Amino acid sequence: MPGLFITLEGGDGAGKTTQSKLLVEWLQAAGHTVVVTREPGGTDLGVELREIVLHRRGAMEPRAEALIYAADRAHHIATVVRPALERGDIVVQDRYIDSSEAYQGAGRVLGAEEVRELSLWAAQGLMPDVTVLLDLDPTDGRKRLDSARTRYDRLEAEKHDFHTRVRQAFLERAAKEPERILVMDAAGDMSEIAAAIRERIQNHLPHPA
Ligand code: TYD
């Protein structure tokens, strides 16, 4: 496909939103057409699924949770992301398959490989060209969330151990795919992180920005 698919990953409170904004501004200033989106919740259907998976009260089986994220992904990739990539646009997406592997696979202990397979089936095998992993100690992530949040979603509300497994799983995936995944220390300086991200993306751009 002619477009470029970029995803941002990391624990809660790692600063994905800020980095996504800076990256998108830079790409647009260079004249690229950028589609900014996220999972869960990048479509109308996804908005409903997001509300269920993040805020529904009461118990939810981990496999049911994994399937809701996969359902959101299946619809989003088919109706938003693939069409954009086919047009030649740049897609900047908050969270994707690596989040499912980390949160459902490791956090919920469903198994990284199984959850990954489920996601790949949902997305018909689509993988990002570049992924930025904003790595942060969950204790620091929690501190940042505490200052910004009035309510926590079902995943954010999980215990420290859960978030430690999530972080570990992200780092393991990154170690397996160093070509795709750029790991940044999210505790570092915001503008230095942004510069390093730009440098990595630059190599993938169709025309020099
Ligand atoms: P996010 O949109 O990053 O949260 P916010 O914008 O509120 O900071 O992600 C929502 C939550 O969903 C986050 O806790 C991680 C979780 N998540 C999964 O557990 N599995 C997935 O496949 C995805 C995409 C997200």
mmCIF file of C-alpha atoms and ligand atoms in Angstrom:
data_model
loop_
_atom_site.group_PDB
_atom_site.id
_atom_site.type_symbol
_atom_site.label_atom_id
_atom_site.label_comp_id
_atom_site.label_asym_id
_atom_site.label_seq_id
_atom_site.Cartn_x
_atom_site.Cartn_y
_atom_site.Cartn_z
ATOM 1 C CA MET A 1 0.000 0.000 0.000
ATOM 2 C CA PRO A 2 1.266 3.477 -0.810
ATOM 3 C CA GLY A 3 0.565 5.117 2.592
ATOM 4 C CA LEU A 4 2.486 4.960 5.850
ATOM 5 C CA PHE A 5 1.075 3.390 9.001
ATOM 6 C CA ILE A 6 2.493 4.740 12.284
ATOM 7 C CA THR A 7 1.331 3.592 15.713
ATOM 8 C CA LEU A 8 2.063 4.914 19.199
ATOM 9 C CA GLU A 9 2.146 2.521 22.111
ATOM 10 C CA GLY A 10 2.949 2.564 25.790
ATOM 11 C CA GLY A 11 1.560 2.401 29.276
ATOM 12 C CA ASP A 12 -1.103 4.744 30.566
ATOM 13 C CA GLY A 13 0.286 8.197 31.267
ATOM 14 C CA ALA A 14 3.336 7.778 29.013
ATOM 15 C CA GLY A 15 2.500 10.852 26.927
ATOM 16 C CA LYS A 16 1.247 9.286 23.691
ATOM 17 C CA THR A 17 -1.253 12.067 23.131
ATOM 18 C CA THR A 18 1.370 14.811 23.346
ATOM 19 C CA GLN A 19 3.810 13.017 21.057
ATOM 20 C CA SER A 20 1.088 12.160 18.578
ATOM 21 C CA LYS A 21 0.070 15.820 18.392
ATOM 22 C CA LEU A 22 3.656 17.001 17.817
ATOM 23 C CA LEU A 23 4.248 14.359 15.159
ATOM 24 C CA VAL A 24 1.025 15.137 13.320
ATOM 25 C CA GLU A 25 1.765 18.881 13.312
ATOM 26 C CA TRP A 26 5.196 18.229 11.854
ATOM 27 C CA LEU A 27 3.873 15.902 9.151
ATOM 28 C CA GLN A 28 1.118 18.306 8.167
ATOM 29 C CA ALA A 29 3.502 21.254 8.047
ATOM 30 C CA ALA A 30 5.552 19.226 5.550
ATOM 31 C CA GLY A 31 2.471 18.898 3.373
ATOM 32 C CA HIS A 32 1.440 15.311 4.120
ATOM 33 C CA THR A 33 -2.169 14.228 4.421
ATOM 34 C CA VAL A 34 -2.512 12.699 7.867
ATOM 35 C CA VAL A 35 -5.328 10.633 9.321
ATOM 36 C CA VAL A 36 -5.247 10.744 13.119
ATOM 37 C CA THR A 37 -7.079 7.906 14.783
ATOM 38 C CA ARG A 38 -7.117 5.571 17.747
ATOM 39 C CA GLU A 39 -8.152 2.209 19.133
ATOM 40 C CA PRO A 40 -10.478 1.548 20.711
ATOM 41 C CA GLY A 41 -12.923 4.112 19.351
ATOM 42 C CA GLY A 42 -11.808 5.126 15.858
ATOM 43 C CA THR A 43 -15.248 4.565 14.275
ATOM 44 C CA ASP A 44 -18.904 5.067 15.280
ATOM 45 C CA LEU A 45 -19.140 1.406 16.182
ATOM 46 C CA GLY A 46 -15.799 1.710 17.945
ATOM 47 C CA VAL A 47 -17.030 4.578 20.117
ATOM 48 C CA GLU A 48 -19.754 2.281 21.458
ATOM 49 C CA LEU A 49 -17.350 -0.616 21.920
ATOM 50 C CA ARG A 50 -14.894 1.713 23.683
ATOM 51 C CA GLU A 51 -17.522 2.778 26.169
ATOM 52 C CA ILE A 52 -18.349 -0.859 26.910
ATOM 53 C CA VAL A 53 -14.796 -2.120 27.204
ATOM 54 C CA LEU A 54 -13.478 0.828 29.235
ATOM 55 C CA HIS A 55 -16.389 1.932 31.372
ATOM 56 C CA ARG A 56 -18.997 -0.782 31.675
ATOM 57 C CA ARG A 57 -19.654 -1.701 35.298
ATOM 58 C CA GLY A 58 -19.539 -5.297 36.425
ATOM 59 C CA ALA A 59 -17.374 -8.272 35.578
ATOM 60 C CA MET A 60 -16.043 -8.956 32.099
ATOM 61 C CA GLU A 61 -14.343 -12.194 31.122
ATOM 62 C CA PRO A 62 -10.806 -11.524 29.822
ATOM 63 C CA ARG A 63 -11.605 -13.394 26.584
ATOM 64 C CA ALA A 64 -14.697 -11.261 26.097
ATOM 65 C CA GLU A 65 -12.561 -8.159 26.647
ATOM 66 C CA ALA A 66 -10.004 -9.378 24.086
ATOM 67 C CA LEU A 67 -12.776 -9.997 21.554
ATOM 68 C CA ILE A 68 -14.239 -6.521 22.005
ATOM 69 C CA TYR A 69 -10.837 -4.939 21.288
ATOM 70 C CA ALA A 70 -10.526 -7.261 18.287
ATOM 71 C CA ALA A 71 -14.015 -6.341 17.038
ATOM 72 C CA ASP A 72 -13.201 -2.641 17.321
ATOM 73 C CA ARG A 73 -9.965 -3.281 15.387
ATOM 74 C CA ALA A 74 -11.570 -5.347 12.639
ATOM 75 C CA HIS A 75 -14.079 -2.618 11.844
ATOM 76 C CA HIS A 76 -11.599 0.250 12.214
ATOM 77 C CA ILE A 77 -8.858 -1.237 10.049
ATOM 78 C CA ALA A 78 -11.245 -2.249 7.289
ATOM 79 C CA THR A 79 -13.220 1.002 7.130
ATOM 80 C CA VAL A 80 -10.735 3.721 8.141
ATOM 81 C CA VAL A 81 -7.099 2.632 8.099
ATOM 82 C CA ARG A 82 -6.841 0.515 4.935
ATOM 83 C CA PRO A 83 -8.760 3.011 2.799
ATOM 84 C CA ALA A 84 -6.458 5.801 4.056
ATOM 85 C CA LEU A 85 -3.315 3.781 3.316
ATOM 86 C CA GLU A 86 -4.664 2.897 -0.119
ATOM 87 C CA ARG A 87 -5.122 6.611 -0.835
ATOM 88 C CA GLY A 88 -1.501 7.159 0.145
ATOM 89 C CA ASP A 89 -2.200 9.000 3.404
ATOM 90 C CA ILE A 90 -0.157 8.786 6.581
ATOM 91 C CA VAL A 91 -2.079 7.193 9.443
ATOM 92 C CA VAL A 92 -1.017 8.154 12.978
ATOM 93 C CA GLN A 93 -2.787 5.845 15.359
ATOM 94 C CA ASP A 94 -2.946 5.800 19.138
ATOM 95 C CA ARG A 95 -2.580 2.097 20.130
ATOM 96 C CA TYR A 96 -2.851 -1.062 18.043
ATOM 97 C CA ILE A 97 -1.981 -4.754 18.093
ATOM 98 C CA ASP A 98 0.929 -4.365 20.550
ATOM 99 C CA SER A 99 -1.524 -2.996 23.133
ATOM 100 C CA SER A 100 -3.670 -6.119 22.839
ATOM 101 C CA GLU A 101 -0.641 -8.345 23.195
ATOM 102 C CA ALA A 102 0.516 -6.391 26.259
ATOM 103 C CA TYR A 103 -2.801 -5.714 28.049
ATOM 104 C CA GLN A 104 -4.867 -8.798 27.209
ATOM 105 C CA GLY A 105 -1.991 -11.192 26.481
ATOM 106 C CA ALA A 106 0.271 -10.325 29.415
ATOM 107 C CA GLY A 107 -1.881 -8.152 31.696
ATOM 108 C CA ARG A 108 -4.857 -10.508 31.619
ATOM 109 C CA VAL A 109 -2.530 -13.466 31.112
ATOM 110 C CA LEU A 110 -4.376 -14.776 28.037
ATOM 111 C CA GLY A 111 -1.037 -15.447 26.315
ATOM 112 C CA ALA A 112 0.803 -13.044 24.031
ATOM 113 C CA GLU A 113 0.847 -15.299 20.972
ATOM 114 C CA GLU A 114 -2.839 -16.228 21.085
ATOM 115 C CA VAL A 115 -3.937 -12.630 21.466
ATOM 116 C CA ARG A 116 -1.593 -11.562 18.707
ATOM 117 C CA GLU A 117 -3.076 -14.190 16.376
ATOM 118 C CA LEU A 118 -6.588 -12.992 17.194
ATOM 119 C CA SER A 119 -5.605 -9.409 16.393
ATOM 120 C CA LEU A 120 -3.930 -10.360 13.134
ATOM 121 C CA TRP A 121 -7.053 -12.247 12.110
ATOM 122 C CA ALA A 122 -9.190 -9.205 12.956
ATOM 123 C CA ALA A 123 -6.945 -6.838 11.001
ATOM 124 C CA GLN A 124 -6.333 -9.260 8.114
ATOM 125 C CA GLY A 125 -2.637 -9.215 8.870
ATOM 126 C CA LEU A 126 -2.039 -5.465 8.666
ATOM 127 C CA MET A 127 1.089 -4.401 10.567
ATOM 128 C CA PRO A 128 2.379 -0.859 11.176
ATOM 129 C CA ASP A 129 5.401 0.409 9.230
ATOM 130 C CA VAL A 130 6.696 2.182 12.344
ATOM 131 C CA THR A 131 5.717 1.909 16.000
ATOM 132 C CA VAL A 132 6.855 4.267 18.737
ATOM 133 C CA LEU A 133 6.851 2.702 22.182
ATOM 134 C CA LEU A 134 6.865 5.280 24.982
ATOM 135 C CA ASP A 135 8.290 3.258 27.817
ATOM 136 C CA LEU A 136 7.589 4.362 31.363
ATOM 137 C CA ASP A 137 7.766 2.875 34.839
ATOM 138 C CA PRO A 138 4.109 2.204 35.791
ATOM 139 C CA THR A 139 4.601 4.068 39.084
ATOM 140 C CA ASP A 140 5.535 7.225 37.153
ATOM 141 C CA GLY A 141 2.673 6.648 34.712
ATOM 142 C CA ARG A 142 0.273 6.451 37.611
ATOM 143 C CA LYS A 143 1.556 9.715 39.069
ATOM 144 C CA ARG A 144 0.996 11.476 35.748
ATOM 145 C CA LEU A 145 -2.516 10.032 35.465
ATOM 146 C CA ASP A 146 -3.406 11.047 39.004
ATOM 147 C CA SER A 147 -2.782 14.673 38.163
ATOM 148 C CA ALA A 148 -4.830 14.541 34.954
ATOM 149 C CA ARG A 149 -7.720 12.192 35.641
ATOM 150 C CA THR A 150 -11.079 12.363 37.333
ATOM 151 C CA ARG A 151 -11.986 8.753 36.568
ATOM 152 C CA TYR A 152 -9.964 5.702 35.583
ATOM 153 C CA ASP A 153 -10.929 3.247 32.888
ATOM 154 C CA ARG A 154 -11.155 -0.488 33.637
ATOM 155 C CA LEU A 155 -7.601 -1.093 32.498
ATOM 156 C CA GLU A 156 -6.027 1.919 34.190
ATOM 157 C CA ALA A 157 -7.700 0.853 37.420
ATOM 158 C CA GLU A 158 -5.746 -2.437 37.431
ATOM 159 C CA LYS A 159 -3.071 -3.118 40.044
ATOM 160 C CA HIS A 160 0.628 -2.338 39.812
ATOM 161 C CA ASP A 161 1.496 -5.982 38.917
ATOM 162 C CA PHE A 162 -0.798 -5.848 35.928
ATOM 163 C CA HIS A 163 0.911 -2.724 34.600
ATOM 164 C CA THR A 164 4.338 -4.196 35.250
ATOM 165 C CA ARG A 165 3.417 -7.196 33.059
ATOM 166 C CA VAL A 166 2.071 -4.839 30.394
ATOM 167 C CA ARG A 167 5.314 -2.869 30.334
ATOM 168 C CA GLN A 168 7.410 -6.035 30.178
ATOM 169 C CA ALA A 169 5.360 -7.383 27.268
ATOM 170 C CA PHE A 170 5.764 -4.164 25.289
ATOM 171 C CA LEU A 171 9.530 -4.299 25.817
ATOM 172 C CA GLU A 172 9.687 -7.973 24.814
ATOM 173 C CA ARG A 173 7.823 -7.263 21.587
ATOM 174 C CA ALA A 174 10.138 -4.317 20.890
ATOM 175 C CA ALA A 175 13.186 -6.533 21.397
ATOM 176 C CA LYS A 176 11.768 -8.958 18.813
ATOM 177 C CA GLU A 177 11.088 -6.233 16.233
ATOM 178 C CA PRO A 178 13.733 -3.512 16.567
ATOM 179 C CA GLU A 179 13.255 -2.554 12.904
ATOM 180 C CA ARG A 180 9.628 -1.639 13.450
ATOM 181 C CA ILE A 181 9.574 -0.486 17.059
ATOM 182 C CA LEU A 182 11.408 2.577 18.322
ATOM 183 C CA VAL A 183 11.615 2.505 22.132
ATOM 184 C CA MET A 184 11.747 5.892 23.829
ATOM 185 C CA ASP A 185 12.226 6.592 27.518
ATOM 186 C CA ALA A 186 9.011 8.465 28.257
ATOM 187 C CA ALA A 187 10.558 10.000 31.386
ATOM 188 C CA GLY A 188 12.890 11.986 29.122
ATOM 189 C CA ASP A 189 12.520 15.478 27.722
ATOM 190 C CA MET A 190 9.370 15.927 25.630
ATOM 191 C CA SER A 191 10.989 17.805 22.777
ATOM 192 C CA GLU A 192 13.981 15.446 22.631
ATOM 193 C CA ILE A 193 11.600 12.499 22.359
ATOM 194 C CA ALA A 194 9.703 14.291 19.596
ATOM 195 C CA ALA A 195 12.955 14.943 17.697
ATOM 196 C CA ALA A 196 13.998 11.287 17.918
ATOM 197 C CA ILE A 197 10.594 10.204 16.644
ATOM 198 C CA ARG A 198 10.827 12.609 13.704
ATOM 199 C CA GLU A 199 14.250 11.280 12.835
ATOM 200 C CA ARG A 200 12.969 7.711 12.686
ATOM 201 C CA ILE A 201 9.848 8.597 10.683
ATOM 202 C CA GLN A 202 11.851 10.702 8.242
ATOM 203 C CA ASN A 203 13.409 7.568 6.699
ATOM 204 C CA HIS A 204 9.967 6.239 5.854
ATOM 205 C CA LEU A 205 8.495 9.330 4.264
ATOM 206 C CA PRO A 206 7.761 9.240 0.552
ATOM 207 C CA HIS A 207 9.387 12.656 -0.027
ATOM 208 C CA PRO A 208 11.875 14.324 2.326
ATOM 209 C CA ALA A 209 9.931 16.515 4.763
HETATM 210 P P1 TYD B 1 -6.242 4.944 25.523
HETATM 211 O O1 TYD B 1 -7.186 5.396 24.459
HETATM 212 O O2 TYD B 1 -4.790 5.075 25.256
HETATM 213 O O3 TYD B 1 -6.616 5.629 26.885
HETATM 214 P P2 TYD B 1 -6.690 7.176 27.209
HETATM 215 O O4 TYD B 1 -6.844 7.919 25.920
HETATM 216 O O5 TYD B 1 -7.875 7.235 28.106
HETATM 217 O O6 TYD B 1 -5.391 7.453 27.888
HETATM 218 O O7 TYD B 1 -6.494 3.410 25.799
HETATM 219 C C1 TYD B 1 -7.598 2.949 26.471
HETATM 220 C C2 TYD B 1 -7.262 1.728 27.279
HETATM 221 O O8 TYD B 1 -7.456 0.545 26.511
HETATM 222 C C3 TYD B 1 -5.838 1.697 27.815
HETATM 223 O O9 TYD B 1 -5.905 1.486 29.223
HETATM 224 C C4 TYD B 1 -5.238 0.480 27.146
HETATM 225 C C5 TYD B 1 -6.406 -0.356 26.747
HETATM 226 N N1 TYD B 1 -6.231 -1.216 25.552
HETATM 227 C C6 TYD B 1 -6.200 -2.607 25.709
HETATM 228 O O10 TYD B 1 -6.262 -3.110 26.822
HETATM 229 N N2 TYD B 1 -6.105 -3.401 24.603
HETATM 230 C C7 TYD B 1 -6.050 -2.895 23.337
HETATM 231 O O11 TYD B 1 -5.981 -3.663 22.351
HETATM 232 C C8 TYD B 1 -6.096 -1.467 23.183
HETATM 233 C C9 TYD B 1 -6.062 -0.875 21.814
HETATM 234 C C10 TYD B 1 -6.184 -0.656 24.326
#
